[in-house]
C-alpha cells in the first residue's frame, strides 16, 4: 500500500534555500508530485518527476529522487514571502486513479 | 483556464442536518474526487468517481455518500452531519491516462458542524 510521510513544519529566512523532504513506501510509484496550497486556496501542482529520473529542475525549483531510499525532496532557491504555503508530496501508481498524499509541510518564510 | 468550482467557501450546519457539497469541473474530466483536509493528517480520500453514475469508496467513506449524475458534477452528501465532520473539503478532477495523473483542485469548502 501507499504511505507518504513528510515533516510538518519548516521555517526559512527570506533569500535562503528551502528543502522539503518526503518519503514513500511503494516502489511501483510511477510519478511523484509536489503540490502547493496557498492560504485559503485549493492545491495547485507545482512540479512532478517521473520515477526513472533522478533530478528535475524548473527555474527556482529542484526535485531530487532517490529511488533506492524512496526519498523525494523539493528545493526552493532564493525563497520569497510568496513561497509561504503548505507543500504536499504525492505519489501515483500505474493504472490507479488515486493519488496518495503526505500530511503537508507548512513553510513559513521570515524576513 | 481550467477550473474546478465548489458551491460554497464556508458553510455552517447543525448536528443532524443533511448537507450537500457541490463540485463542478469544466475540463471534461472522467475522474472526480472528494477529500477532506485536517491539520497534521493531510488529504484523505472520501470517495471518487471514474465515470457518470460510478463511484468507489476511498479511505474514509463512513458518514458520507456521493452522487454523479452528470460528467461535470460530483456531489458529496453528509446524510446526518456530526461535529467530527467539521473540516475542509476539497474536490478534484483528473483525466487519468494510465500514468501521469495530475489532479486539479477546487478552492475548498470549510464546513463547521455545530
Coordinates of N, CA, C and O in Angstrom, one line a residue, chain A residues 37 40-41, chain B residues 9 35-38 85-90 107-111:
Chain A
X37 N -0.3 24.6 -1.6 CA -1.6 25.2 -1.2 C -1.3 26.5 -0.5 O -0.8 26.6 0.6
X40 N -6.1 29.7 2.1 CA -7.5 29.9 1.6 C -7.7 29.4 0.3 O -8.8 29.6 -0.3
X41 N -6.8 28.6 -0.3 CA -7.0 28.1 -1.7 C -6.9 26.6 -1.7 O -6.5 25.9 -0.7
Chain B
X9 N -17.7 28.5 -0.1 CA -16.4 28.5 0.5 C -16.5 28.2 2.0 O -15.6 27.6 2.6
X35 N -12.0 14.9 -1.1 CA -11.1 14.8 0.0 C -11.5 15.6 1.2 O -12.2 16.6 1.0
X36 N -11.1 15.2 2.4 CA -11.2 16.1 3.5 C -9.7 16.4 4.0 O -8.9 15.5 3.9
X37 N -9.5 17.6 4.4 CA -8.2 18.0 4.8 C -8.2 18.5 6.3 O -9.0 19.4 6.6
X38 N -7.4 17.8 7.1 CA -7.3 18.2 8.5 C -5.9 18.4 8.9 O -5.0 17.7 8.4
X85 N -17.3 15.9 11.6 CA -17.2 16.1 10.2 C -16.8 17.6 9.9 O -16.8 18.0 8.7
X86 N -16.6 18.4 10.9 CA -16.1 19.7 10.7 C -14.7 19.6 10.1 O -13.8 19.0 10.7
X87 N -14.5 20.2 8.9 CA -13.3 20.0 8.2 C -13.3 20.9 7.0 O -14.3 21.6 6.6
X88 N -12.1 20.9 6.3 CA -12.1 21.5 4.9 C -12.3 20.4 3.9 O -11.6 19.3 4.0
X89 N -13.2 20.6 3.0 CA -13.5 19.6 1.9 C -13.0 20.1 0.6 O -13.3 21.2 0.2
X90 N -12.2 19.3 -0.1 CA -11.6 19.6 -1.4 C -12.1 18.7 -2.4 O -12.1 17.5 -2.3
X107 N -11.3 25.3 -4.8 CA -10.8 26.2 -3.7 C -11.1 25.6 -2.3 O -10.5 26.1 -1.3
X108 N -12.0 24.7 -2.2 CA -12.3 24.1 -0.9 C -13.6 24.7 -0.3 O -13.9 25.8 -0.5
X109 N -14.2 23.9 0.6 CA -15.4 24.3 1.4 C -15.0 24.1 2.8 O -14.8 22.9 3.2
X110 N -15.0 25.1 3.6 CA -14.8 24.9 5.1 C -16.1 24.7 5.8 O -16.9 25.6 5.8
X111 N -16.3 23.5 6.2 CA -17.6 23.1 6.8 C -17.4 23.1 8.4 O -16.5 22.5 8.9

